[in-house]
Every structure is written in C-alpha cells, then in structure tokens.
Short mmCIF file of C-alpha atoms and ligand atoms in Angstrom, two decimals:
data_model
loop_
_atom_site.label_atom_id
_atom_site.label_comp_id
_atom_site.label_asym_id
_atom_site.label_seq_id
_atom_site.Cartn_x
_atom_site.Cartn_y
_atom_site.Cartn_z
CA UNK A 1 -24.93 12.59 24.58
CA UNK A 2 -26.16 11.49 21.17
CA UNK A 3 -23.35 10.40 18.86
CA UNK A 4 -22.70 12.83 16.01
CA UNK A 5 -22.98 11.39 12.50
CA UNK A 6 -19.53 11.59 11.01
CA UNK A 7 -18.52 10.21 7.64
CA UNK A 8 -17.27 6.66 8.23
CA UNK A 9 -13.60 6.05 7.58
CA UNK A 10 -12.39 2.56 6.66
CA UNK A 11 -8.63 2.06 6.62
CA UNK A 12 -6.77 -1.04 5.49
CA UNK A 13 -3.40 -1.58 7.16
CA UNK A 14 -1.42 -4.01 5.03
CA UNK A 15 1.44 -4.08 7.54
CA UNK A 16 4.53 -5.87 6.15
CA UNK A 17 2.54 -7.80 3.56
CA UNK A 18 2.82 -7.45 -0.17
CA UNK A 19 5.19 -7.04 -3.06
CA UNK A 20 4.48 -5.65 -6.54
CA UNK A 21 2.11 -8.54 -7.14
CA UNK A 22 -0.19 -7.06 -4.49
CA UNK A 23 -0.90 -4.14 -6.83
CA UNK A 24 -3.53 -6.36 -8.44
CA UNK A 25 -5.41 -6.25 -5.18
CA UNK A 26 -5.84 -2.52 -5.59
CA UNK A 27 -7.33 -2.99 -9.08
CA UNK A 28 -9.82 -5.50 -7.66
CA UNK A 29 -10.69 -3.08 -4.89
CA UNK A 30 -11.19 -0.17 -7.31
CA UNK A 31 -13.39 -2.29 -9.57
CA UNK A 32 -15.42 -3.51 -6.59
CA UNK A 33 -15.97 0.04 -5.37
CA UNK A 34 -17.16 1.13 -8.80
CA UNK A 35 -19.69 -1.70 -8.68
CA UNK A 36 -20.87 -0.72 -5.20
CA UNK A 37 -21.37 2.86 -6.39
CA UNK A 38 -23.32 1.87 -9.49
CA UNK A 39 -25.52 -0.46 -7.53
CA UNK A 40 -26.25 2.14 -4.91
CA UNK A 41 -26.80 5.03 -7.34
CA UNK A 42 -30.51 5.36 -6.70
CA UNK A 43 -30.31 4.50 -3.05
CA UNK A 44 -28.05 7.48 -2.22
CA UNK A 45 -25.37 5.49 -0.45
CA UNK A 46 -23.60 6.88 2.52
CA UNK A 47 -20.23 8.35 1.58
CA UNK A 48 -17.34 6.46 3.11
CA UNK A 49 -13.71 7.58 3.24
CA UNK A 50 -11.43 4.73 2.22
CA UNK A 51 -7.70 4.45 2.73
CA UNK A 52 -5.05 1.80 2.21
CA UNK A 53 -1.77 1.92 4.12
CA UNK A 54 0.51 -0.37 2.11
CA UNK A 55 4.18 -1.07 2.77
CA UNK A 56 6.14 2.07 1.80
CA UNK A 57 7.70 0.22 -1.14
CA UNK A 58 4.30 0.11 -2.86
CA UNK A 59 3.14 3.67 -2.26
CA UNK A 60 4.46 5.26 -5.42
CA UNK A 61 3.21 2.49 -7.72
CA UNK A 62 -0.17 2.54 -6.03
CA UNK A 63 -0.43 6.31 -6.35
CA UNK A 64 0.14 5.93 -10.11
CA UNK A 65 -2.37 3.12 -10.28
CA UNK A 66 -5.03 5.16 -8.51
CA UNK A 67 -4.50 8.11 -10.82
CA UNK A 68 -5.21 5.83 -13.76
CA UNK A 69 -8.24 4.24 -12.09
CA UNK A 70 -10.12 7.56 -12.27
CA UNK A 71 -13.55 7.46 -10.59
CA UNK A 72 -13.01 4.46 -8.39
CA UNK A 73 -9.39 5.39 -7.86
CA UNK A 74 -10.28 8.83 -6.64
CA UNK A 75 -12.14 7.36 -3.73
CA UNK A 76 -9.18 5.50 -2.33
CA UNK A 77 -6.58 7.42 -0.38
CA UNK A 78 -3.12 6.16 0.52
CA UNK A 79 -1.36 6.32 3.84
CA UNK A 80 1.98 5.33 5.31
CA UNK A 81 2.43 3.04 8.32
CA UNK A 82 4.77 5.19 10.46
CA UNK A 83 7.10 8.14 9.99
CA UNK A 84 10.19 9.59 11.62
CA UNK A 85 9.81 12.61 13.89
CA UNK A 86 12.28 14.59 11.79
CA UNK A 87 11.78 15.75 8.22
CA UNK A 88 15.20 14.49 7.06
CA UNK A 89 18.54 13.46 8.48
CA UNK A 90 20.95 10.63 9.22
CA UNK A 91 18.42 7.95 10.18
CA UNK A 92 19.17 4.82 8.19
CA UNK A 93 16.09 2.82 7.35
CA UNK A 94 13.58 5.43 8.47
CA UNK A 95 11.08 7.30 6.34
CA UNK A 96 10.02 10.89 6.97
CA UNK A 97 6.57 12.41 6.69
CA UNK A 98 7.52 14.65 3.73
CA UNK A 99 8.86 11.55 1.94
CA UNK A 100 5.56 9.73 2.48
CA UNK A 101 3.68 12.71 1.16
CA UNK A 102 6.01 12.89 -1.83
CA UNK A 103 5.20 9.24 -2.60
CA UNK A 104 1.45 9.91 -2.61
CA UNK A 105 0.38 9.39 1.01
CA UNK A 106 -2.27 11.61 2.57
CA UNK A 107 -1.85 10.22 6.07
CA UNK A 108 0.24 7.97 8.25
CA UNK A 109 -0.53 5.49 11.01
CA UNK A 110 1.27 6.65 14.12
CA UNK A 111 1.86 4.71 17.32
CA UNK A 112 0.45 1.37 16.16
CA UNK A 113 0.78 -1.13 18.98
CA UNK A 114 3.16 -3.23 16.87
CA UNK A 115 5.52 -0.21 16.73
CA UNK A 116 5.01 0.47 20.43
CA UNK A 117 5.88 -3.19 21.18
CA UNK A 118 8.58 -3.92 18.57
CA UNK A 119 10.42 -0.59 18.94
CA UNK A 120 9.39 0.49 22.44
CA UNK A 121 7.80 3.62 21.04
CA UNK A 122 6.66 5.89 23.85
CA UNK A 123 3.72 8.28 23.88
CA UNK A 124 6.21 11.11 23.64
CA UNK A 125 7.74 9.69 20.47
CA UNK A 126 4.30 9.02 19.05
CA UNK A 127 3.35 12.63 19.75
CA UNK A 128 6.50 13.89 17.98
CA UNK A 129 5.78 11.67 14.97
CA UNK A 130 2.18 12.88 14.81
CA UNK A 131 3.39 16.48 14.93
CA UNK A 132 5.84 15.67 12.11
CA UNK A 133 3.00 14.20 10.06
CA UNK A 134 0.96 17.37 10.60
CA UNK A 135 3.89 19.59 9.70
CA UNK A 136 4.20 17.71 6.39
CA UNK A 137 0.51 18.17 5.67
CA UNK A 138 -0.39 14.57 6.46
CA UNK A 139 -3.27 13.34 8.56
CA UNK A 140 -2.05 11.52 11.67
CA UNK A 141 -3.99 8.36 12.51
CA UNK A 142 -2.97 7.99 16.13
CA UNK A 143 -3.36 4.48 17.56
CA UNK A 144 -3.99 3.73 21.21
CA UNK A 145 -5.11 0.61 23.06
CA UNK A 146 -4.77 -1.38 26.24
CA UNK A 147 -3.11 -4.76 26.75
CA UNK A 148 -5.02 -7.73 28.12
CA UNK A 149 -3.20 -7.36 31.42
CA UNK A 150 -4.34 -3.75 31.67
CA UNK A 151 -7.92 -4.67 30.81
CA UNK A 152 -7.93 -7.45 33.41
CA UNK A 153 -6.59 -4.99 35.98
CA UNK A 154 -9.56 -2.72 35.12
CA UNK A 155 -7.11 -0.05 34.02
CA UNK A 156 -8.44 0.32 30.46
CA UNK A 157 -9.91 3.83 30.72
CA UNK A 158 -6.99 5.40 32.61
CA UNK A 159 -4.50 3.76 30.21
CA UNK A 160 -6.43 4.99 27.16
CA UNK A 161 -6.79 8.46 28.70
CA UNK A 162 -3.05 8.74 29.32
CA UNK A 163 -2.12 7.48 25.85
CA UNK A 164 -4.54 9.95 24.28
CA UNK A 165 -3.33 12.86 26.38
CA UNK A 166 0.34 12.19 25.73
CA UNK A 167 0.23 10.94 22.13
CA UNK A 168 -1.90 13.64 20.52
CA UNK A 169 0.11 16.82 19.83
CA UNK A 170 -0.78 20.07 21.57
CA UNK A 171 -2.58 22.83 19.73
CA UNK A 172 -0.03 25.49 18.76
CA UNK A 173 -2.10 28.48 17.71
CA UNK A 174 0.99 30.68 17.45
CA UNK A 175 2.43 28.44 14.72
CA UNK A 176 -1.00 27.97 13.20
CA UNK A 177 -0.84 24.27 14.12
CA UNK A 178 -4.17 23.12 15.39
CA UNK A 179 -5.54 19.65 15.90
CA UNK A 180 -8.51 19.30 13.58
CA UNK A 181 -10.83 16.60 12.33
CA UNK A 182 -9.07 16.92 8.97
CA UNK A 183 -5.58 16.23 10.27
CA UNK A 184 -6.24 13.83 13.12
CA UNK A 185 -8.00 10.49 13.55
CA UNK A 186 -7.87 8.33 16.66
CA UNK A 187 -7.80 4.55 16.30
CA UNK A 188 -8.73 2.55 19.38
CA UNK A 189 -7.14 -0.86 19.02
CA UNK A 190 -7.08 -3.14 22.05
CA UNK A 191 -3.69 -4.86 21.75
CA UNK A 192 -5.23 -8.25 22.61
CA UNK A 193 -7.76 -7.94 19.77
CA UNK A 194 -5.21 -7.34 17.01
CA UNK A 195 -4.82 -10.33 14.74
CA UNK A 196 -6.32 -12.66 17.33
CA UNK A 197 -9.93 -12.97 16.17
CA UNK A 198 -11.02 -11.68 19.57
CA UNK A 199 -13.03 -8.48 19.92
CA UNK A 200 -14.29 -6.66 23.00
CA UNK A 201 -18.04 -6.65 23.63
CA UNK A 202 -20.13 -3.83 22.19
CA UNK A 203 -20.47 -2.33 25.66
CA UNK A 204 -16.73 -2.40 26.23
CA UNK A 205 -16.07 -0.65 22.91
CA UNK A 206 -18.86 1.87 23.54
CA UNK A 207 -17.40 2.74 26.94
CA UNK A 208 -13.90 3.36 25.54
CA UNK A 209 -15.10 5.35 22.53
CA UNK A 210 -17.35 7.53 24.71
CA UNK A 211 -14.39 8.11 27.02
CA UNK A 212 -12.19 9.16 24.08
CA UNK A 213 -14.93 11.42 22.71
CA UNK A 214 -15.33 13.17 26.04
CA UNK A 215 -11.58 13.68 26.38
CA UNK A 216 -11.35 15.08 22.83
CA UNK A 217 -14.18 17.54 23.46
CA UNK A 218 -12.66 18.59 26.77
CA UNK A 219 -9.37 19.31 25.06
CA UNK A 220 -10.36 20.53 21.61
CA UNK A 221 -13.87 21.88 22.11
CA UNK A 222 -16.26 21.62 19.16
CA UNK A 223 -13.49 20.18 16.96
CA UNK A 224 -13.31 17.27 19.37
CA UNK A 225 -16.83 16.30 18.35
CA UNK A 226 -15.74 15.96 14.73
CA UNK A 227 -12.49 14.00 15.12
CA UNK A 228 -13.21 10.47 13.99
CA UNK A 229 -12.57 7.60 16.37
CA UNK A 230 -12.00 4.27 14.62
CA UNK A 231 -12.16 0.83 16.13
CA UNK A 232 -9.47 -1.69 15.15
CA UNK A 233 -8.73 -5.29 16.11
CA UNK A 234 -10.09 -8.33 14.25
CA UNK A 235 -12.63 -6.37 12.21
CA UNK A 236 -14.02 -8.65 9.50
CA UNK A 237 -17.10 -8.85 7.27
CA UNK A 238 -19.00 -10.91 9.84
CA UNK A 239 -18.68 -8.36 12.66
CA UNK A 240 -18.25 -5.06 10.77
CA UNK A 241 -21.91 -3.99 10.74
CA UNK A 242 -22.25 -4.63 14.45
CA UNK A 243 -19.01 -2.83 15.35
CA UNK A 244 -19.71 0.16 13.11
CA UNK A 245 -23.14 0.67 14.66
CA UNK A 246 -21.68 1.30 18.13
CA UNK A 247 -21.99 4.97 19.20
CA UNK A 248 -18.82 7.00 18.56
CA UNK A 249 -17.34 4.26 16.35
CA UNK A 250 -16.72 6.32 13.22
CA UNK A 251 -14.98 3.69 11.15
CA UNK A 252 -12.53 0.83 11.31
CA UNK A 253 -8.82 0.16 11.06
CA UNK A 254 -8.56 -3.23 9.41
CA UNK A 255 -5.47 -5.42 9.29
CA UNK A 256 -5.84 -9.04 8.18
CA UNK A 257 -9.19 -8.62 6.41
CA UNK A 258 -7.84 -5.75 4.31
CA UNK A 259 -5.46 -8.14 2.54
CA UNK A 260 -8.33 -9.66 0.57
CA UNK A 261 -10.11 -7.11 -1.63
CA UNK A 262 -13.38 -9.06 -1.34
CA UNK A 263 -13.35 -9.00 2.47
CA UNK A 264 -12.38 -5.35 2.59
CA UNK A 265 -15.17 -4.46 0.14
CA UNK A 266 -17.70 -6.18 2.39
CA UNK A 267 -16.53 -4.09 5.34
CA UNK A 268 -16.87 -0.91 3.24
CA UNK A 269 -20.35 -2.03 2.17
CA UNK A 270 -21.28 -2.46 5.85
CA UNK A 271 -20.10 1.10 6.54
CA UNK A 272 -22.34 2.42 3.74
CA UNK A 273 -25.38 0.85 5.33
CA UNK A 274 -25.17 2.32 8.80
CA UNK A 275 -26.90 5.53 9.62
P1 PGA B 301 -6.31 -6.99 12.54
O1 PGA B 301 -5.27 -5.78 12.69
O2 PGA B 301 -7.52 -6.45 11.82
O3 PGA B 301 -5.58 -8.04 11.75
O4 PGA B 301 -6.65 -7.43 13.91
C1 PGA B 301 -5.70 -4.49 13.01
C2 PGA B 301 -4.52 -3.55 13.09
O5 PGA B 301 -3.47 -3.95 13.60
O6 PGA B 301 -4.61 -2.38 12.66
#
C-alpha cells in the first residue's frame, strides 16, 4: 500500500524542563518560523503542523505570547503533557483536560512511556485519559512503544498492537464520540530510543508504522488512513530528514532536541522538505 501524504506534525515535548525564562525560547522559535516562511515563499513550502507541549506552569504565559506573536505565533499550537481521566475532583496535583484547554492547550500527550514507567499507567488508564481529552475537545496524542527486552524477544509488533488496541478509545457513535484524524494522533516511541541517542533502523520503524496503519484502518476504516502516526525517540536535526521520509511516518515527537529553538527549527525545516 502506498503511504498517504498527510500533513507532517512536529511536536516538541519539553517534559519537566523550563521556568519562565524558557518563554524566550518560544520567541526565538516564532521568529525562526517567520524566517522559514519568508524564505520559502516562492517555493511553496509544505505546510507543517507545529506544537509545543511545555510544563503546565508555562501554558498560560505561552498562550498569551503566541497571541501577540501573530503570524508566526498562529502556526504554533500548545499541548499538555498528560491529563486526569476525570474533568474535576479531589485529585491533588493532577490536571484535568478542561483545565488544559482553559490554559490554551489544543492537545495533550497521553500514555508517554515516562508516565507508564513512573506511575505504572496501564493501557486502560491511558484509554480513559484519551477519552477525557476528547470529551474536553482536545486532541489526544497517544504514545505507545516497546521496551528493549520486548524488542529482543521479537515481541515488538504484538506489544504495539495490544497497546494500540487497548489505549485508543472506542468509537461511541451514540454519544457522537468518534475517533478522527482531528482528535487523535499516535506516537510510536520505542522506550529504548527515548533520550538515549539510539534509534531503530529505517526498516524497523517502517515495519511498526505499517503495522499501526493497518490496525487503524481495520478499526476505523477510511479515517484510519488519515490519523497521523509520529515517530519519537532521539529525533534530532541530523536524522530528521531520514526518519521523516519513512513510509507512514507522518511527523515526529521530539524531546531533547525541542529544548533548543535552533535544533527544533531544523527538524521543522526537514519536515517541510519531504514530499
Ligand atoms: P527524546 O524524547 O527526543 O529526548 O528521545 C522523545 C520523547 O520522549 O517524546
């Protein structure tokens, strides 16, 4: 099957990095994007969706900053890094999906492997959080990925299949809650590739992404062809072009390299060039 051309999506996950001083990074990013757009004006650059998921403490300030940044600012969306499965309640320290939306987020990362590891989040919990994100009108960026042990045991595809099946909410036509390409993105992040500098081979990534694509089509029909599947795990300027050219890789979820505006801009530039 030939891979469908979907608009690339580049997401920066700042994790637990950054205080108010990091707001400057967003200005640099906005200015850099404006430059990329001007430069590419005649060349008809490929449109790329861009999102930053900062620590929740920065969301509101960043939303204000982006409003003021006008053209360049309009291109950058904000996302949260997790959300609670309930809309409100007695859950000290947690943040709900409606609260994220209220602070300016359009999406939230759900089921990141660091949450699955640090807080023992199960697929079932991830699914409930994704459903909560949808109910609040947020896009759920649902993360899945195998450990090194699972890859070595040749269990990657079954593990990914199970995570996908159990973490993505069911279609609920009666409640008008459907999984769509607008409200759902899948991020394939091999746990052993996150923050390690290691990446799977192109063939390994292609095999997993094709597997995910097939499963999405089987479950969601034509919509499954449009849901973007991002690769994440040690994406950097030096490997971005190569990774983004792999069939069914529709963008990247970037951790470490998103903390430097210059590096992140290079990854966005690479996404503009593919096609
Ligand atoms: P990394 O993180 O790019 O630093 O490997 C990716 C992620 O955890 O989303």
